Every structure is written in structure tokens, then in C-alpha cells.
Coordinates of C-alpha atoms and ligand atoms in Angstrom, one line a residue:
X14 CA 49.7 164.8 84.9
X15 CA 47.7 161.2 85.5
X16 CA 49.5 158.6 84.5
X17 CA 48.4 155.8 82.2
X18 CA 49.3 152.4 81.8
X19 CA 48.4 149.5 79.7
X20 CA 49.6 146.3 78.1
X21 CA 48.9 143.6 75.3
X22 CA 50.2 140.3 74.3
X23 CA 52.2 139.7 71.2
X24 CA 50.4 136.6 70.3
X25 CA 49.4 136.9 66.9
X26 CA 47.7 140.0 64.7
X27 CA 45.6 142.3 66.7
X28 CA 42.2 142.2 65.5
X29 CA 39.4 144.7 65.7
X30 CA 38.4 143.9 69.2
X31 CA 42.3 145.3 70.3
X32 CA 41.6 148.6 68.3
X33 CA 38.0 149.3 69.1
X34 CA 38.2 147.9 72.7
X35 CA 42.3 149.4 73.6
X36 CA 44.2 150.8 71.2
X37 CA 42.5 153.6 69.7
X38 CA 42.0 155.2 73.5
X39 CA 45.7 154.7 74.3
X40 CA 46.3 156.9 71.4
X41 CA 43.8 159.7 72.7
X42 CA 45.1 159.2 76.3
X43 CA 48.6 160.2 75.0
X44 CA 47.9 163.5 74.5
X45 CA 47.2 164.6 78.2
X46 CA 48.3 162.1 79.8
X47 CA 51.7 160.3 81.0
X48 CA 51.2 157.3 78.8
X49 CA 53.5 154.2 79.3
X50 CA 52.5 151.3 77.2
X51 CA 54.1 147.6 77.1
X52 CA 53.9 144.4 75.2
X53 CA 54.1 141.8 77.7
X54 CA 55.8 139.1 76.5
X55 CA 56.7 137.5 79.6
X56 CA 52.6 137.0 80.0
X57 CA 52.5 135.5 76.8
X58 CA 55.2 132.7 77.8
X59 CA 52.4 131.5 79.6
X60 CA 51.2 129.6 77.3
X61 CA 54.6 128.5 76.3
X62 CA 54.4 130.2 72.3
X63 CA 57.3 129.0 69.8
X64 CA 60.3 130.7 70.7
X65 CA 60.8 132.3 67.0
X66 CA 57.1 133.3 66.7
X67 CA 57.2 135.0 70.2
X68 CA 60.1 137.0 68.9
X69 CA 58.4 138.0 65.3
X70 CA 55.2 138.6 67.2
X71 CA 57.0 141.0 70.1
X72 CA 58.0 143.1 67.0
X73 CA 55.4 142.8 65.3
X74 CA 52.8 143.9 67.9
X75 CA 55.3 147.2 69.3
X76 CA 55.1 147.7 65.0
X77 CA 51.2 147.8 65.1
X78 CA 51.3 150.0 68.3
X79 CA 52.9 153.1 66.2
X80 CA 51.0 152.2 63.5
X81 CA 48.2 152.7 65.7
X82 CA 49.2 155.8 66.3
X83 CA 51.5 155.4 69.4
X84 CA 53.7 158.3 69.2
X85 CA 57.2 157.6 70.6
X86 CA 57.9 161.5 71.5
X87 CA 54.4 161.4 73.6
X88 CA 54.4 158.2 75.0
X89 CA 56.6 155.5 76.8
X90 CA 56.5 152.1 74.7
X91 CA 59.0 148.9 75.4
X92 CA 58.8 145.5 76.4
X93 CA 57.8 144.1 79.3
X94 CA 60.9 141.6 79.7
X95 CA 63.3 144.1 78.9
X96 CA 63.0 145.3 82.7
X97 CA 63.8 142.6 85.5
X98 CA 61.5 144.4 87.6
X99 CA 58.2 143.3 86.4
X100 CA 59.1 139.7 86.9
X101 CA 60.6 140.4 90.7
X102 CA 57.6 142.3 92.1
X103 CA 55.4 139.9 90.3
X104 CA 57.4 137.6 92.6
X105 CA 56.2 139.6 96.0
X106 CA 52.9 140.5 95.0
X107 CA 52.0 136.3 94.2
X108 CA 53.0 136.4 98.0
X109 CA 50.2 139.1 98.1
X110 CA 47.6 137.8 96.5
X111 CA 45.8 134.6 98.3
X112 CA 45.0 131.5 96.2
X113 CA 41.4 131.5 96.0
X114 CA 41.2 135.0 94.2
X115 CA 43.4 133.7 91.4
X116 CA 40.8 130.8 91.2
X117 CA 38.5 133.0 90.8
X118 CA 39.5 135.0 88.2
X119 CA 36.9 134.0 84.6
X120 CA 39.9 134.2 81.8
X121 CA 42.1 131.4 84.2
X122 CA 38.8 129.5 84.2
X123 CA 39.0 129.7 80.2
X124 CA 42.2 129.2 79.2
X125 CA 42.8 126.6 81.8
X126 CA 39.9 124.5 80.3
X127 CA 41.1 124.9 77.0
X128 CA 44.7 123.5 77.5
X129 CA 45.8 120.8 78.1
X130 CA 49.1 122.0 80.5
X131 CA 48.3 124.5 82.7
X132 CA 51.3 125.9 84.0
X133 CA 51.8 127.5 87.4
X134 CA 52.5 130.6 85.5
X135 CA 49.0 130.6 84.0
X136 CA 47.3 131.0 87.3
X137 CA 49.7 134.0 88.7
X138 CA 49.4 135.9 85.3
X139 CA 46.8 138.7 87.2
X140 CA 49.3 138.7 90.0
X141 CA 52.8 139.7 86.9
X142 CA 49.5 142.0 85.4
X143 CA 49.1 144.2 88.9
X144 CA 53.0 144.0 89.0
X145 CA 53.2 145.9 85.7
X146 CA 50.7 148.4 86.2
X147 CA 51.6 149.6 90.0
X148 CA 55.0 150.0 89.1
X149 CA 54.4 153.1 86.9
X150 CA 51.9 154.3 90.2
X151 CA 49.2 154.6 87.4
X152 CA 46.2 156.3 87.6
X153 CA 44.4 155.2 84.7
X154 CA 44.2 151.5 82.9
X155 CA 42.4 151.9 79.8
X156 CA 41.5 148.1 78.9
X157 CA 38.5 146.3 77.0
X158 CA 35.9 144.6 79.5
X159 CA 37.4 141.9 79.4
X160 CA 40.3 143.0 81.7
X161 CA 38.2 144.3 84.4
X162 CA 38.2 141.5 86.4
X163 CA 42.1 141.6 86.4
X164 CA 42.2 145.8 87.2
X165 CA 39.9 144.7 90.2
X166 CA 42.0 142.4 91.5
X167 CA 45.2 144.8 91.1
X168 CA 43.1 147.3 93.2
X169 CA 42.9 144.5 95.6
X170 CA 46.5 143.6 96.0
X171 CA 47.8 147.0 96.3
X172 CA 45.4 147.4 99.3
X173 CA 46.8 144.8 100.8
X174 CA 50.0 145.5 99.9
X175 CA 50.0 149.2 101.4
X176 CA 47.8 147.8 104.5
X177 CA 50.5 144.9 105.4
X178 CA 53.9 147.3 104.7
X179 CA 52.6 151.1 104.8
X180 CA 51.1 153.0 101.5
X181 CA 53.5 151.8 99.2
X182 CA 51.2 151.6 95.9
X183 CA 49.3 154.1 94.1
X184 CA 45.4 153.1 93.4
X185 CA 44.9 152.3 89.8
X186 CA 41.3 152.2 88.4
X187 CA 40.3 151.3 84.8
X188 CA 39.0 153.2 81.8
X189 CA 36.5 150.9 79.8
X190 CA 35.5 152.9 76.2
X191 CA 31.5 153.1 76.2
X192 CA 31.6 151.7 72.7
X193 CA 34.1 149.6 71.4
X194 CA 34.9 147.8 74.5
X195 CA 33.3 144.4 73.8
X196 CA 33.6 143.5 70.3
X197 CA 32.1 140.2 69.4
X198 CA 33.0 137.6 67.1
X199 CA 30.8 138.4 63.5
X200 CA 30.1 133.8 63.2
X201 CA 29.4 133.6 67.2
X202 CA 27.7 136.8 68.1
X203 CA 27.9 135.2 71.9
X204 CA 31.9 135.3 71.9
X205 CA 34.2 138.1 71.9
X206 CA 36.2 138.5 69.0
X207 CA 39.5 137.0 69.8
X208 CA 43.1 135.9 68.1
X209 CA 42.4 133.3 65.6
X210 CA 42.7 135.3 62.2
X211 CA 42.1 132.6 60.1
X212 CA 38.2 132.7 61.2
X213 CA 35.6 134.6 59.3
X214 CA 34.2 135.9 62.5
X215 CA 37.7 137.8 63.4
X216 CA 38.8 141.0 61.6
X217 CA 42.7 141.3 61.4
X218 CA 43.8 145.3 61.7
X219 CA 46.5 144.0 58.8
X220 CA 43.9 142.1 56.5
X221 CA 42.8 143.4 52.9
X222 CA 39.9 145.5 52.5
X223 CA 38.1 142.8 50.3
X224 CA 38.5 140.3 52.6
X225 CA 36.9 142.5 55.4
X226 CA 34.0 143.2 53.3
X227 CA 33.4 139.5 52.8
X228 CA 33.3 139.0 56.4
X229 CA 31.0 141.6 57.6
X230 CA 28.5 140.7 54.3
X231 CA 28.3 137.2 56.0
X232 CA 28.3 138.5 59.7
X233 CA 25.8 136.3 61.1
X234 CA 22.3 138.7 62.2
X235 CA 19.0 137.1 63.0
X236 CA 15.5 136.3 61.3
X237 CA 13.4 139.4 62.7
X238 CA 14.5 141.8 59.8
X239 CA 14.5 144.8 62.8
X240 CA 17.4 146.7 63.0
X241 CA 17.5 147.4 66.6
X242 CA 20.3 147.6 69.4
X243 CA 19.5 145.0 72.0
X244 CA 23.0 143.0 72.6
X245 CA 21.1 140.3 74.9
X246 CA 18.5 139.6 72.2
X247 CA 20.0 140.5 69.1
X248 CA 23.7 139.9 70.0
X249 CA 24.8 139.8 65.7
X250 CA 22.6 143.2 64.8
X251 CA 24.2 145.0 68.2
X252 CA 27.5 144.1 67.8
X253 CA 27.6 145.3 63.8
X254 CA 26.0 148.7 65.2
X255 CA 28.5 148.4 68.3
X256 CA 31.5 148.2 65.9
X257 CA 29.9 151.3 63.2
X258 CA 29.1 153.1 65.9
X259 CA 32.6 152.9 67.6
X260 CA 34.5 153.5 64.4
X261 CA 32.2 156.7 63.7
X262 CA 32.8 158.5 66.9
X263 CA 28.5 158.1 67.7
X264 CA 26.2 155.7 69.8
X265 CA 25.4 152.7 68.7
X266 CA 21.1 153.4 69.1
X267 CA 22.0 156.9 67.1
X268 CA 22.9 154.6 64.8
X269 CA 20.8 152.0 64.3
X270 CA 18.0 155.0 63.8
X271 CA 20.0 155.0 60.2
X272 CA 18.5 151.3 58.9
X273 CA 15.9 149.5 58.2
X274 CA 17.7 146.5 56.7
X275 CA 20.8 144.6 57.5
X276 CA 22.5 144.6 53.8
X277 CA 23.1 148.6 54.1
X278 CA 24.2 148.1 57.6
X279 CA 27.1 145.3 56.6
X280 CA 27.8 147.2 53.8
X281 CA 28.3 150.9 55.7
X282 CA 30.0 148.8 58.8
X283 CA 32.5 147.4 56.5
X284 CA 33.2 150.6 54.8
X285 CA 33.9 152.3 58.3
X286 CA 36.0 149.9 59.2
X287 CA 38.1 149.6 56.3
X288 CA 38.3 153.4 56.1
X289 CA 39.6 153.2 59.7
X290 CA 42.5 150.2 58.7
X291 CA 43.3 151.8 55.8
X292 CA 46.5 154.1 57.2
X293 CA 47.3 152.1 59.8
X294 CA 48.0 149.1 57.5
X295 CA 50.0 151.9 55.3
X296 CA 51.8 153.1 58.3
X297 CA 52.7 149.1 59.3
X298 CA 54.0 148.7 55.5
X299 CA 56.4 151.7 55.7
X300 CA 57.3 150.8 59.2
X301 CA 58.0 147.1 58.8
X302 CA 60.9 147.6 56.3
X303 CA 63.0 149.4 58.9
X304 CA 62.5 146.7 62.2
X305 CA 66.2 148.1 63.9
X306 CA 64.2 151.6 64.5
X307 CA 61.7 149.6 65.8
X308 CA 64.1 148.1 68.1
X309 CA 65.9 151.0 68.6
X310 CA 62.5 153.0 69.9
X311 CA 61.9 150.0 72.4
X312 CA 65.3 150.6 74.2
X313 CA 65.1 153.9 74.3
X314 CA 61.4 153.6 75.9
X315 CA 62.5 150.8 78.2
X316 CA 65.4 153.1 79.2
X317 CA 62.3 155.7 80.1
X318 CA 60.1 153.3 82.0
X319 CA 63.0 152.0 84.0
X320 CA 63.7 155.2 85.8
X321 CA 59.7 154.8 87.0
X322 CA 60.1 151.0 87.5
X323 CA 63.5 150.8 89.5
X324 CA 62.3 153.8 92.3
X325 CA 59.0 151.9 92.6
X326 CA 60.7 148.5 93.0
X327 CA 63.2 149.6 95.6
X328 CA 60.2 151.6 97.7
X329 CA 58.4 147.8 97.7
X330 CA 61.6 145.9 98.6
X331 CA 62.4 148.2 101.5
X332 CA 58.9 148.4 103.0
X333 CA 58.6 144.8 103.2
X334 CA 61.7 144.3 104.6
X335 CA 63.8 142.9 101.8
X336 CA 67.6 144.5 102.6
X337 CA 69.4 147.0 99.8
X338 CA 71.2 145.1 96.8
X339 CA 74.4 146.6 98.0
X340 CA 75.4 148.9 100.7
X341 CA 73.7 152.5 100.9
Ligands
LIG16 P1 44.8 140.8 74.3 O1 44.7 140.7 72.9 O2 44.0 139.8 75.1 O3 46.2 141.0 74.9 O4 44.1 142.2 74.7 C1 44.6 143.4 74.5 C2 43.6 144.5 74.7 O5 42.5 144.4 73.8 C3 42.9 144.4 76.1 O6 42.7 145.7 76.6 C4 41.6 143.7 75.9 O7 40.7 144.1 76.8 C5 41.3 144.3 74.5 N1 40.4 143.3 73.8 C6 40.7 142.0 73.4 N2 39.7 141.4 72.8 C7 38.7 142.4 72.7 C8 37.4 142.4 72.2 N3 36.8 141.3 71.5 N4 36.6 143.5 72.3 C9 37.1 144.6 72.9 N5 38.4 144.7 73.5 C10 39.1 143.6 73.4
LIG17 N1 46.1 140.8 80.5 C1 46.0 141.8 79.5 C2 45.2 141.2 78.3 O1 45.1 140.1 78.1 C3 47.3 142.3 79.0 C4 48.0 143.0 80.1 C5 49.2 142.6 80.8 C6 47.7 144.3 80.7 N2 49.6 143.5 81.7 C7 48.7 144.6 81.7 C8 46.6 145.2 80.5 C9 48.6 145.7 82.4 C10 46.6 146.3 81.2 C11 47.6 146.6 82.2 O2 44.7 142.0 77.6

């Protein structure tokens, strides 16, 4: 069976973007596939969160996961620091990976303008990202757009990797949704949607139905009164048929064949959306008052991934020459 892998930060709600763009097709890819699934918390130390507000949000986000739909019996969820192994090959492959690619790489360029420290850690995030997924020898990485760059780069290490020290690492490649998998913010049409919850242009997965009506009814649009997909010249009318589209299984031109004006099309996008948030927010309530099975699922799937993790450590140590931990 292919085997999937795939991670996300606990740094805040997950929004729409996270559902439409990840979540929903690690839930599908569960069913016939191997799926192992992480919340990376050592990538979100990064950006050096509050200590008690990285631990609510590591709950909190493995939480949304089964509320998602993550089934524990189907799929292998944990957290990424609960395995030493992800942080020591990160180690070896940031010995992999040369300088100028990390430079390269567009969400460094971002976040790095945007802070004011940058630390070290920042810059070798795609090089812990490629450690997490090669240790599972996955197949598949379903990710939004967004991640590309970062799969592509992974694909690049492990060549190198297997070229330097013999085929040690299996290729990944990523799985981008055709809808979904760039959701943009509903104020700035021109940016994807992204974690700041408190912003009208965000949809939380966790916030009240009224409040996402409200948000869509002032998404902003355009003056042309056409309904019309065309994300490069009508990036607020695409992205509302983008997200109806995605949340109703069709095509986002299908859809737009349905309208003539935008009101209907907020409305019938809101409605879509909410009837998609609806259970999981139920499933989060009755999940959230029992957070020791929460905790108690993460071990048992960290126990799972480590069988993977350990074998695929010890195949990278050896080949590059690093001696056994103890005697064999
Ligand atoms: P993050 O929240 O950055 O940890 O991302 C978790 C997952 O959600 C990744 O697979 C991202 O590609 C995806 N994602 C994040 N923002 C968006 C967005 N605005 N549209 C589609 N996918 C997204
Ligand atoms: N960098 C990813 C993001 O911001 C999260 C991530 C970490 C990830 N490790 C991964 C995604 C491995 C896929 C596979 O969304």
C-alpha cells in the first residue's frame, strides 16, 4: 500500500485554507492508503511561540485532526517531537542540503522579512520538513500549494542523499487537490488565507455559523457585476467559486455557470461552508472534554510511527558512516 505522509503546525485555529487545501484529502487518503500524519511542533518552535500556547495549540490542533475526520484505527497520528528521530536526521540532511537552496526557498523569504529575529532554525525548517517525510519512505505528500516548493526540495535532498551514500531514501512526490488548494484571504483576494483569526478575511473551522456568514457577505469581489472564474483578473469572485466549488465536490467554472450576481453567490458559499463546519465543530465539542484520550491516541500513534522512524534512521546513520549506538 502507498504510503502517505503529511504535517501541520499547531500555531493557532486551522482555518478554511487547512481544510480545503490539506485536511479534507488526508481524510480520503486514509482509506487506501498507509496514512501517517504529524503535528510538527518542533517546526513551529521556529518562531519561538509561548511555551503554554505551543502546548494548548499541539492539543488543540491533533483535536481538530479527528474532528476532521482523522480516524485513529485507519491512520497513524502523533507528534512530531515525541520521536528524537526527526530532529537527528534533520541534523544530517542540513548537512545535505547546500545553503543557497534554503535561500531560495519563497515562505523563508516571507517570514524572514516579517520578523524581526530570524533564527538559524527558520532557515533549515525545509531541511526538519524532508526529515519528517523520508523517514516514513512516503510515496505520497498531500499539501496545499503552498508547500510545493518545500516537497521539491525534499525530492532534491533525497537524491542527493542516496547519490552521496547509496539509495537510502524513498522518492516522495506531492498530491496538490485541484480545488481547494489555494484558498485566498476573502479582504485581500491577492493573499492566501492564513492564521490570524481575528481578521474578517480568515474563516476559523471552529468559528460560529453567524460569524461566517458575515464574512463571506462582505468578501471583497469587484465592480464588473460578472460572475466569472478568472483568479488573475477577478481574484475575490474566483476564490468564492474556488471555495463553493471545493466544498461541493464540483469545478469551480461548473459553478460559476449557477450566478449571475454576487449576493446569491456569498450567500450559497457561506451556506456550503458552514454546512461543511458544522460536525466537525460538534465532533471538537465532544472531543475537547476528554483531552487525556487525546493524549492517550498520540502515544499510541507515536509508538506506531516509531517502528517506521527508528529502521529508517538507523539505515541513514549506517550508510553515511555514523557507527551503531551500541555494539551489534
Ligand atoms: P500550515 O497552516 O501552514 O501549517 O499549513 C497546513 C496545511 O494547510 C499545508 O498543507 C498547507 O499547504 C495548507 N494551507 C495553508 N494555508 C492554505 C490556504 N490558504 N489554502 C490552501 N491550503 C492551505
Ligand atoms: N511546512 C508545512 C506547512 O507549513 C508543515 C509540514 C512540516 C509538513 N512537515 C511536513 C507538510 C511534512 C508535509 C510534510 O504547512
Amino acid at each position: 500500500m502507498a504510503r502517505v505522509f503529511s504535517g501541520i503546525q499547531p500555531s493557532g485555529g486551522m482555518h478554511l485554507g487547512n481544510l480545503l487545501g490539506a485536511l479534507r484529502s488526508w481524510v480520503a487518503y486514509q482509506h487506501e492508503h498507509d496514512a501517517v500524519y504529524c503535528v510538527v511542533d518542533l517546526h513551529a518552535l521556529t518562531t519561538a511561540p509561548d511555551p503554554g500556547e505551543l502546548r494548548d495549540n499541539t492539543v488543540a490542533a491533533a483535536t481538530m485532526l479527528f474532528s476532521a475526520g482523522i480516524d485513529p484505527d485507519r491512520s497513524t497520528l502523533f507528534v512530531q517531537s515525541a520521536l528524537s528521530e526527526h530532529a537527528e536526521l534533520a541534523w544530517m540532511l542540513e548537512c545535505t542540503v547546500g545553503f543557497g537552496e534554503l535561500r531560495r526557498m519563497t515562505q523563508f523569504k516571507d517570514k524572514s522579512d516579517r520578523s524581526e529575529f530570524v533564527s538559524a532554525g527558520l532557515f533549515a525548517y525545509p531541511a526538519l520538513q524532508a526529515s519528517d517525510i523520508l523517514l516514513y519512505d512516503t510515496d505520497l505528500v498531500p499539501v496545499g500549494d503552498d508547500q510545493r516548493q518545500h516537497v521539491e526540495l525534499c525530492r532534491d535532498i533525497a537524491e542527493r542523499f542516496n547519490r552521496r551514500y547509496g539509495d537510502t531514501f524513498t522518492m516522495p512526490a506531492h498530491a496538490i487537490p485541484e480545488t481547494g488548494a489555494r484558498v485566498m484571504d476573502l479582504q485581500n483576494p491577492g493573499d492566501k488565507m492564513s492564521k490570524s483569526l481575528e481578521s474578517s478575511g480568515t474563516v476559523g473551522v471552529l468559528e460560529e455559523p453567524e460569524s461566517v456568514t458575515r464574512k463571506f457577505k462582505r468578501a471583497v469581489t469587484d465592480s464588473d457585476n460578472e460572475v466569472r472564474y478568472d483568479p488573475a483578473t477577478k481574484p475575490g469572485v474566483s476564490n468564492l467559486l474556488g471555495i463553493l466549488a471545493s466544498s461541493t465536490g464540483r469545478s469551480p467554472r461548473a459553478v460559476a455557470g449557477d450566478y449571475t450576481r454576487y449576493g446569491p453567490l456569498k450567500a450559497d458559499t457561506a451556506d456550503a461552508v458552514n454546512e461543511l463546519l458544522a460536525p466537525i465543530r460538534e465532533r471538537y465539542a465532544e472531543l475537547s472534554s476528554d483531552p487525556g484520550e487525546i493524549t492517550r491516541l498520540l502515544s499510541t500513534g507515536a509508538d506506531k510511527a516509531r517502528e517506521v522512524a527508528a529502521a529508517t534512521l538507523e539505515r541513514a546513520r549506517d550508510n553515511a558512516g555514523l557507527i551503531p549506538r551500541s555494539p551489534t
